[in-house]
PDB file of C-alpha atoms and ligand atoms in Angstrom:
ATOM      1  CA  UNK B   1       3.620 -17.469 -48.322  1.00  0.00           C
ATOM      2  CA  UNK B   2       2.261 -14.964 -51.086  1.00  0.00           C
ATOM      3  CA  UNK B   3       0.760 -11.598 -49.742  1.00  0.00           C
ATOM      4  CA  UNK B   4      -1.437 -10.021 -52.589  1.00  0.00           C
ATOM      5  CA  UNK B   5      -1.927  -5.863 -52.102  1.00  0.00           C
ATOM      6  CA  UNK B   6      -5.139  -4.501 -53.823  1.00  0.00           C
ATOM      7  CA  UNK B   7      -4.100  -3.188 -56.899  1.00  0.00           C
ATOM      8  CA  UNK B   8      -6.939  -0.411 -57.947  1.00  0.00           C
ATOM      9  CA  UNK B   9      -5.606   2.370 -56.811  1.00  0.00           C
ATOM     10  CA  UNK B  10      -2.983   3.874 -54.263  1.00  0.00           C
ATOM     11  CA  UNK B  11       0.008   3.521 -52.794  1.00  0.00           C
ATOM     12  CA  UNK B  12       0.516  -0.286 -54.635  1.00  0.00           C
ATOM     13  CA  UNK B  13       4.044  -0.290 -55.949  1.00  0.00           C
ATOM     14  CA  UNK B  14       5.214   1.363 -52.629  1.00  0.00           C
ATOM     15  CA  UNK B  15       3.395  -2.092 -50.385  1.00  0.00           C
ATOM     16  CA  UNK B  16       5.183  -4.119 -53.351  1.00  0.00           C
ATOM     17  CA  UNK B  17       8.403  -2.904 -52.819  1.00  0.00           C
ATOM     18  CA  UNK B  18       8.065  -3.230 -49.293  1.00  0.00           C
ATOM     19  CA  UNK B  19       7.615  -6.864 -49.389  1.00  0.00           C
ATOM     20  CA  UNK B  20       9.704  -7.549 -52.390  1.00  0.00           C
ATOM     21  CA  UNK B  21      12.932  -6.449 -50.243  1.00  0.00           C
ATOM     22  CA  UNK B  22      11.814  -8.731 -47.452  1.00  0.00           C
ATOM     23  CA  UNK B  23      11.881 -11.612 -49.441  1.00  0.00           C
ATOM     24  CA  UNK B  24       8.177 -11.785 -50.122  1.00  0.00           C
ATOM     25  CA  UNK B  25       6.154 -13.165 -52.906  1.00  0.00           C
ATOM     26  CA  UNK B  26       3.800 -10.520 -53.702  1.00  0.00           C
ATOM     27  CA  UNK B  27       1.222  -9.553 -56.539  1.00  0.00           C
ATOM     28  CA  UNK B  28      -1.634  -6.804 -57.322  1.00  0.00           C
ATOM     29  CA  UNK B  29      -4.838  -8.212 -56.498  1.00  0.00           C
ATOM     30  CA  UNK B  30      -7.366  -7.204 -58.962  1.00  0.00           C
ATOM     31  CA  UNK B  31     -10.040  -9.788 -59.683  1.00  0.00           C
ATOM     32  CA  UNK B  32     -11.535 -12.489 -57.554  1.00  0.00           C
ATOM     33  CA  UNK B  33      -9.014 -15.042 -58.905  1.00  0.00           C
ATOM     34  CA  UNK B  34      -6.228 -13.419 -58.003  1.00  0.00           C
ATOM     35  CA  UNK B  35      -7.489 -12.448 -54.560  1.00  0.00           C
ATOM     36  CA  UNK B  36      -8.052 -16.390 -53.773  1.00  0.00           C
ATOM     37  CA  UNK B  37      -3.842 -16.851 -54.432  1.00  0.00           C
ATOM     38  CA  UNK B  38      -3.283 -14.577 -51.647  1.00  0.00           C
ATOM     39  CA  UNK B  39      -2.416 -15.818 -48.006  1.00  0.00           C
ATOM     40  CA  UNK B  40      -3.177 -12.384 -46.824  1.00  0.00           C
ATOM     41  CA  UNK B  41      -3.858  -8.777 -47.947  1.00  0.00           C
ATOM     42  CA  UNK B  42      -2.534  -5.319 -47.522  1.00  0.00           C
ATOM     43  CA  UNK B  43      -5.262  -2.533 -49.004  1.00  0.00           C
ATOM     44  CA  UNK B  44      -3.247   0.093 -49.448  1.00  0.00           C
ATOM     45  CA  UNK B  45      -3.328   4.368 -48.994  1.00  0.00           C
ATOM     46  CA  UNK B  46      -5.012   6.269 -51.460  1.00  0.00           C
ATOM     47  CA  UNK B  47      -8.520   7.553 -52.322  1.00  0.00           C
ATOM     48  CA  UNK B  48     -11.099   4.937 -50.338  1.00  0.00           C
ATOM     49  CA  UNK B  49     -14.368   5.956 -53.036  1.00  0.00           C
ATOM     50  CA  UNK B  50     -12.422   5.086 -55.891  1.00  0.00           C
ATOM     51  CA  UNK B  51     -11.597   1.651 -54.382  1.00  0.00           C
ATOM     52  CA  UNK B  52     -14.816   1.066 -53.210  1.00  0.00           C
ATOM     53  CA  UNK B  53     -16.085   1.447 -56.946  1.00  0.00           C
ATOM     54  CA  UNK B  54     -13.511  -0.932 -58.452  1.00  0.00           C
ATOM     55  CA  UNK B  55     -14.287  -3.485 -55.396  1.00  0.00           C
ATOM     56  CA  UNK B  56     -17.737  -3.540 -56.393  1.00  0.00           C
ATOM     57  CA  UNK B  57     -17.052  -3.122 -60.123  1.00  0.00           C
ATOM     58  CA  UNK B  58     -15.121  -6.299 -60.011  1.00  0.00           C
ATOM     59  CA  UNK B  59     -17.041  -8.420 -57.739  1.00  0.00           C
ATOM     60  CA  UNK B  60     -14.209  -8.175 -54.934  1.00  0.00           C
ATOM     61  CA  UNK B  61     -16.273  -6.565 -52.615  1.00  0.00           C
ATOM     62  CA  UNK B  62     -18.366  -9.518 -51.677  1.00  0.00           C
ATOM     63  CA  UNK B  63     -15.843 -11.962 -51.804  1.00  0.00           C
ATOM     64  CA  UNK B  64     -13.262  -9.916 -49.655  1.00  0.00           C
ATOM     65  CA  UNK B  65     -15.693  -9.172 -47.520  1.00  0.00           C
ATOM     66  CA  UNK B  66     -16.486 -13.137 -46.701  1.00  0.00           C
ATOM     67  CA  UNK B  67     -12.966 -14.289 -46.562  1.00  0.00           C
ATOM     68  CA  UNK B  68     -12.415 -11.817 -43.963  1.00  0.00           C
ATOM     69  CA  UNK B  69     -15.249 -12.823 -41.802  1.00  0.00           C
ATOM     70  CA  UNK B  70     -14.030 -16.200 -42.254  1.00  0.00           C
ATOM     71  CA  UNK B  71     -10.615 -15.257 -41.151  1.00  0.00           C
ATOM     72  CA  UNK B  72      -8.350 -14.753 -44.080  1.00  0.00           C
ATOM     73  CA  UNK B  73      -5.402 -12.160 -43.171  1.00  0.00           C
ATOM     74  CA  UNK B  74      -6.150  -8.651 -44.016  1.00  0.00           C
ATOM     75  CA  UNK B  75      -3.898  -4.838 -43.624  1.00  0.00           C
ATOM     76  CA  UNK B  76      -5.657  -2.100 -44.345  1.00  0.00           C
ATOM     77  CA  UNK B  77      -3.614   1.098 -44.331  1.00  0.00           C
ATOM     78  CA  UNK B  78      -5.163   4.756 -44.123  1.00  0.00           C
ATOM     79  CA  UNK B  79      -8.210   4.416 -46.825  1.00  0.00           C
ATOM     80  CA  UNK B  80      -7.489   0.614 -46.586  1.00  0.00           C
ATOM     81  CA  UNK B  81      -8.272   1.377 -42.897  1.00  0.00           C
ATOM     82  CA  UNK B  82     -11.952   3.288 -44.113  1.00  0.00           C
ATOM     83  CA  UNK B  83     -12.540   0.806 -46.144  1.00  0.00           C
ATOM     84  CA  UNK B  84     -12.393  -2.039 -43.530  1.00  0.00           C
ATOM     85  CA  UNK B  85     -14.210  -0.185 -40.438  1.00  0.00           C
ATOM     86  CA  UNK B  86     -17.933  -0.471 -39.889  1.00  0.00           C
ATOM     87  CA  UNK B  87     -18.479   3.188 -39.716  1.00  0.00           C
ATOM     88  CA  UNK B  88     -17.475   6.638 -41.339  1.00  0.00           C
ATOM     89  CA  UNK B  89     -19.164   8.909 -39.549  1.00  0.00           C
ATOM     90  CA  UNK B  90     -18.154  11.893 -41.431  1.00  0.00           C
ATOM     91  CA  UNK B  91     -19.870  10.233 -44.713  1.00  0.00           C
ATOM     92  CA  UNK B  92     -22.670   8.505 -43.475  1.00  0.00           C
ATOM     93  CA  UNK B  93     -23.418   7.324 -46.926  1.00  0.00           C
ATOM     94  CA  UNK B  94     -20.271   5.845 -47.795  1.00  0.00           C
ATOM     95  CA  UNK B  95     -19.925   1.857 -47.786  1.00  0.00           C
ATOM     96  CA  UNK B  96     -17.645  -0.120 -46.172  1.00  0.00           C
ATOM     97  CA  UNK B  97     -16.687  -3.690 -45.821  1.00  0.00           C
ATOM     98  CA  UNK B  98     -18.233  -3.497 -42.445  1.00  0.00           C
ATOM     99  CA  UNK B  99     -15.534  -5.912 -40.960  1.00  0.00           C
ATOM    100  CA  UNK B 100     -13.988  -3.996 -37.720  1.00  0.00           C
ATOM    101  CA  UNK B 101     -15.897  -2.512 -35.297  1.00  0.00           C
ATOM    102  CA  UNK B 102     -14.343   1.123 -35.734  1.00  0.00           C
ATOM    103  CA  UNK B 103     -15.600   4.401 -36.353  1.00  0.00           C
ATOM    104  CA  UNK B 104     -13.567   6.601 -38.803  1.00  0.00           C
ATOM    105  CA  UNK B 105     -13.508  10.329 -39.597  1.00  0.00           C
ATOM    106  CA  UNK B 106     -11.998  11.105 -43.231  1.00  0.00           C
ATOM    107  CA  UNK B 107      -9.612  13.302 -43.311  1.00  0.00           C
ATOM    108  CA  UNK B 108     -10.114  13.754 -39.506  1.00  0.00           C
ATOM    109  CA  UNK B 109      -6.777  15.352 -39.299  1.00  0.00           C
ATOM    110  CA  UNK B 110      -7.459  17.924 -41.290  1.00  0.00           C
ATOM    111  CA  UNK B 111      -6.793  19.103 -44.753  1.00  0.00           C
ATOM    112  CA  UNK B 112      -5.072  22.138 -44.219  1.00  0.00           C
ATOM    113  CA  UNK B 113      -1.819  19.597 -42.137  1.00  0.00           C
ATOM    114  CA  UNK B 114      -2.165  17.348 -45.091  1.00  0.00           C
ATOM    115  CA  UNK B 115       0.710  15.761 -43.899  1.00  0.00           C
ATOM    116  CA  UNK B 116       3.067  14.997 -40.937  1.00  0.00           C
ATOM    117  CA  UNK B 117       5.446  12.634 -39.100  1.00  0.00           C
ATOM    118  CA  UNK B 118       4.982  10.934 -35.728  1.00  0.00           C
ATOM    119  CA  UNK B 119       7.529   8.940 -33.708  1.00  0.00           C
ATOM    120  CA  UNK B 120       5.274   6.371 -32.443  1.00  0.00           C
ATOM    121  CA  UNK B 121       5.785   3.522 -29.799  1.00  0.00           C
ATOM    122  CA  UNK B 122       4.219   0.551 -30.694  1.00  0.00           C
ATOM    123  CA  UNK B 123       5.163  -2.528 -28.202  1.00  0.00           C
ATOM    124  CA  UNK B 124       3.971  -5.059 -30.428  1.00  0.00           C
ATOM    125  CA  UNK B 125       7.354  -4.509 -33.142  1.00  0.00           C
ATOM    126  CA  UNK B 126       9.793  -3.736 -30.599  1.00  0.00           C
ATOM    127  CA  UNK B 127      11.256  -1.092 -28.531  1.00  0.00           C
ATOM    128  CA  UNK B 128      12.460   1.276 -31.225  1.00  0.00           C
ATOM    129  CA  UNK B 129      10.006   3.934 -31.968  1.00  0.00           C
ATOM    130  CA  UNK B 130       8.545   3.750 -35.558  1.00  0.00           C
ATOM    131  CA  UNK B 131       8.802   6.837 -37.700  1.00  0.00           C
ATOM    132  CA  UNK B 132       4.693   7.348 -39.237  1.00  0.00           C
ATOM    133  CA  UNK B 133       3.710   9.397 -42.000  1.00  0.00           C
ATOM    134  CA  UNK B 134       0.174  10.739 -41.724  1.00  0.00           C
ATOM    135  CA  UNK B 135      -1.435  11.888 -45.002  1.00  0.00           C
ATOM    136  CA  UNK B 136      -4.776  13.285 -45.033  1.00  0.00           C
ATOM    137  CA  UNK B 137      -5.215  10.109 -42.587  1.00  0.00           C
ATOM    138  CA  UNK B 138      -8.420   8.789 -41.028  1.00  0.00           C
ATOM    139  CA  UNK B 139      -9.220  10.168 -37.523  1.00  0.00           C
ATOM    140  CA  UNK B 140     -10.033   6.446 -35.481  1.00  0.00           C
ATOM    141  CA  UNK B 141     -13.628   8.046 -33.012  1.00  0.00           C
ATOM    142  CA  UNK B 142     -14.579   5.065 -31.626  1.00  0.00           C
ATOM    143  CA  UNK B 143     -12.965   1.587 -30.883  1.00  0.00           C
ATOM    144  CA  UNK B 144     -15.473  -0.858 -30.185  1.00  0.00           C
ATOM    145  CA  UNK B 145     -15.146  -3.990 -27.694  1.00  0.00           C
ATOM    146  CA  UNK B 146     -12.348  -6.902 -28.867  1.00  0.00           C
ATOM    147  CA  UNK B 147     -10.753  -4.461 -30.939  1.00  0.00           C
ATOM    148  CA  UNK B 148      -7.248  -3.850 -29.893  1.00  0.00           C
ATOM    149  CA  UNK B 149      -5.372  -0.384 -29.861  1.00  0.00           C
ATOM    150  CA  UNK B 150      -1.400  -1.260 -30.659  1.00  0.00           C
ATOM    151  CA  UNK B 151      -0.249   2.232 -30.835  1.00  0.00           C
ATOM    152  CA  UNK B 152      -1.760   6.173 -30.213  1.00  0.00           C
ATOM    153  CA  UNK B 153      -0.730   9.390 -31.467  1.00  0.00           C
ATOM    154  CA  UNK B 154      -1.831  12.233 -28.908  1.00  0.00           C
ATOM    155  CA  UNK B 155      -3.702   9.774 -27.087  1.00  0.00           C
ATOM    156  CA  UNK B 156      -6.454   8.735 -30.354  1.00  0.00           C
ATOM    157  CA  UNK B 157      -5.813   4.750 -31.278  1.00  0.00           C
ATOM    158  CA  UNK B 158      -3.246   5.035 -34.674  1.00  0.00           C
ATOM    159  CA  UNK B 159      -2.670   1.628 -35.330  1.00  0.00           C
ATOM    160  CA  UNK B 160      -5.545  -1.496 -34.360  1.00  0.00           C
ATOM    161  CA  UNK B 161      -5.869  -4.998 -34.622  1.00  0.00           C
ATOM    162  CA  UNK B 162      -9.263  -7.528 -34.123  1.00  0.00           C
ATOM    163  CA  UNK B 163      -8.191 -11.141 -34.615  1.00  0.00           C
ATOM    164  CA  UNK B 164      -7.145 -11.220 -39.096  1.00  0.00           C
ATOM    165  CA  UNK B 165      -7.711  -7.849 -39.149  1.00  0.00           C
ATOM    166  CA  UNK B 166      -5.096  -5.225 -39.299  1.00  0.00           C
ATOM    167  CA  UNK B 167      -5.543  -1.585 -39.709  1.00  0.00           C
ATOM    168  CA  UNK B 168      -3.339   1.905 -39.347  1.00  0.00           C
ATOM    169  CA  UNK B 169      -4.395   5.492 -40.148  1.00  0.00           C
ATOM    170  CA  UNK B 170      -0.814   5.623 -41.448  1.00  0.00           C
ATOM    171  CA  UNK B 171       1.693   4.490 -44.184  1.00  0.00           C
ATOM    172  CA  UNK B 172       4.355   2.291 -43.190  1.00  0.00           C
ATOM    173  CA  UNK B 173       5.285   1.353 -46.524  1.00  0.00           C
ATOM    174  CA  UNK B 174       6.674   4.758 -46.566  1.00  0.00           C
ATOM    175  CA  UNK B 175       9.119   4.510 -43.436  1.00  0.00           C
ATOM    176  CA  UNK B 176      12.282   2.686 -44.173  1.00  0.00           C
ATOM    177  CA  UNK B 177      11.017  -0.141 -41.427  1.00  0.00           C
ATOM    178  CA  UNK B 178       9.206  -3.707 -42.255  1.00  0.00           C
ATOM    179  CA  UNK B 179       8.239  -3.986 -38.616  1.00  0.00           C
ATOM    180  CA  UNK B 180       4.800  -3.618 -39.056  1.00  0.00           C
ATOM    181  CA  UNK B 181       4.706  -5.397 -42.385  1.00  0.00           C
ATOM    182  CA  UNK B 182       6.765  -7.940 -40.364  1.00  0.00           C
ATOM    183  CA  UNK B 183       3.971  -8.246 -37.396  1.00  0.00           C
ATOM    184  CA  UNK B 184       1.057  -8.790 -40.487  1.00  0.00           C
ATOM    185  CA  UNK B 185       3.006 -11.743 -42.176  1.00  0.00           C
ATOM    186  CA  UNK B 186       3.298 -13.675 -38.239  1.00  0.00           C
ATOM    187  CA  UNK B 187      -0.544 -12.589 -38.363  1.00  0.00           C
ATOM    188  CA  UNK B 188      -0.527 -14.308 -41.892  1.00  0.00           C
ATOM    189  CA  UNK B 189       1.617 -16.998 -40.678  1.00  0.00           C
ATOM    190  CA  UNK B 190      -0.746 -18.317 -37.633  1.00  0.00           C
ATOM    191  CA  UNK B 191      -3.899 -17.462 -39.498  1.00  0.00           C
ATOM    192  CA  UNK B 192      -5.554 -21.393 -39.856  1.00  0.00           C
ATOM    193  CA  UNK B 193      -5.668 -21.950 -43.827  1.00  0.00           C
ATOM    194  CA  UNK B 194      -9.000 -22.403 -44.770  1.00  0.00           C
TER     195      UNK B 194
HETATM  196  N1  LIG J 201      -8.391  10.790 -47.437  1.00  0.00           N
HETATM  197  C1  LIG J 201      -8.340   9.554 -48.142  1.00  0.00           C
HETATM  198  C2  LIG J 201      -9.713   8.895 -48.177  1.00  0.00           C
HETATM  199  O1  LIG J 201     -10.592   9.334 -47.522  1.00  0.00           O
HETATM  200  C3  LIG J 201      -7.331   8.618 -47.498  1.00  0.00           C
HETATM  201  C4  LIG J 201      -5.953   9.198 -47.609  1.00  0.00           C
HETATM  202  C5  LIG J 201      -4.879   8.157 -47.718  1.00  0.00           C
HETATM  203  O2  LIG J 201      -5.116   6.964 -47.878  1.00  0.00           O
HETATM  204  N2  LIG J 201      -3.656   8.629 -47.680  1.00  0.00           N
HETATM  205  O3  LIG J 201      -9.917   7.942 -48.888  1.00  0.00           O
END
């Protein structure tokens, strides 16, 4: 199993690392080529425009956007999490892959907090609460209908799923836990190859 992570922009080496210590094949995705040696992909943290440019620069965006819809694995993790959701409703104008039926604020938890930690239960990896880290994270506003909420911080969905799809407002590849990178590669693992 190889698991490519989107390698514009963002937290990349940080996903890589991640997977490299659990034994994982792993490369940057870049180009449409190397997106189709991928079993699944993580789109990491960082700035969601910027990504959005180099997806369309390079002709990813259109791909990505079919394999999805066709069923091929996919984490998306804070602006990997805008860039997957159908809606941002605090920039109207801003594309999106337009694959799960969420609404996102940016930086809906304000700018001021840029940052914080939540112990979060999450019944899906287990019992043991997992340690989040928040920065300048997506506020989830609506969840739409077959789109499941795996974990809440102060009762707003954190962490979603919707069949391939996986998506968190926070970064888990900066926790000292696989558990959620764990839960994407059995998501990878039962996926049907296509
Ligand atoms: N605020 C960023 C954006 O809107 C996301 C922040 C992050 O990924 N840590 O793209």
């Amino acid at each position: 199993m190889k698991i490519g992570v989107l390698g514009m922009q963002g937290d990349i080496e940080e996903h890589l690392a991640m997977l490299g210590k659990m034994g994982i094949g792993t490369f940057r995705v870049k180009s449409v080529k190397t997106l189709d040696m991928a079993d699944g992909l993580i789109i990491p943290g960082g700035e969601s425009t910027t990504m959005l440019r180099l997806l369309k620069l390079t002709g990813l965006f259109e791909e990505l956007k079919k394999k999805i819809q066709k069923g091929f694995p996919v984490y998306g993790t804070c602006a990997g999490m805008i860039l997957l959701s159908k809606k941002i409703v605090s920039h109207s104008d801003q594309d999106s892959l337009n694959v799960l039926d969420i609404s996102v604020a940016r930086n809906g938890y304000g700018r001021q907090v840029e940052s914080f930690e939540a112990e979060l239960s999450i019944a899906s990896i287990g019992e043991k609460p997992f340690k989040a880290i928040f920065i300048r994270a997506p506020l989830i506003v609506r969840v739409g209908k077959g789109v499941e909420t795996l974990a809440t911080y102060e009762g707003v969905p954190v962490m979603v799923r919707s069949g391939n799809i996986l998506a968190s407002s926070f970064h888990p590849e900066l926790s000292n836990d696989s558990r959620i990178h764990e839960l994407f590669l059995r998501m990878v693992k039962n996926a049907p190859r296509g």
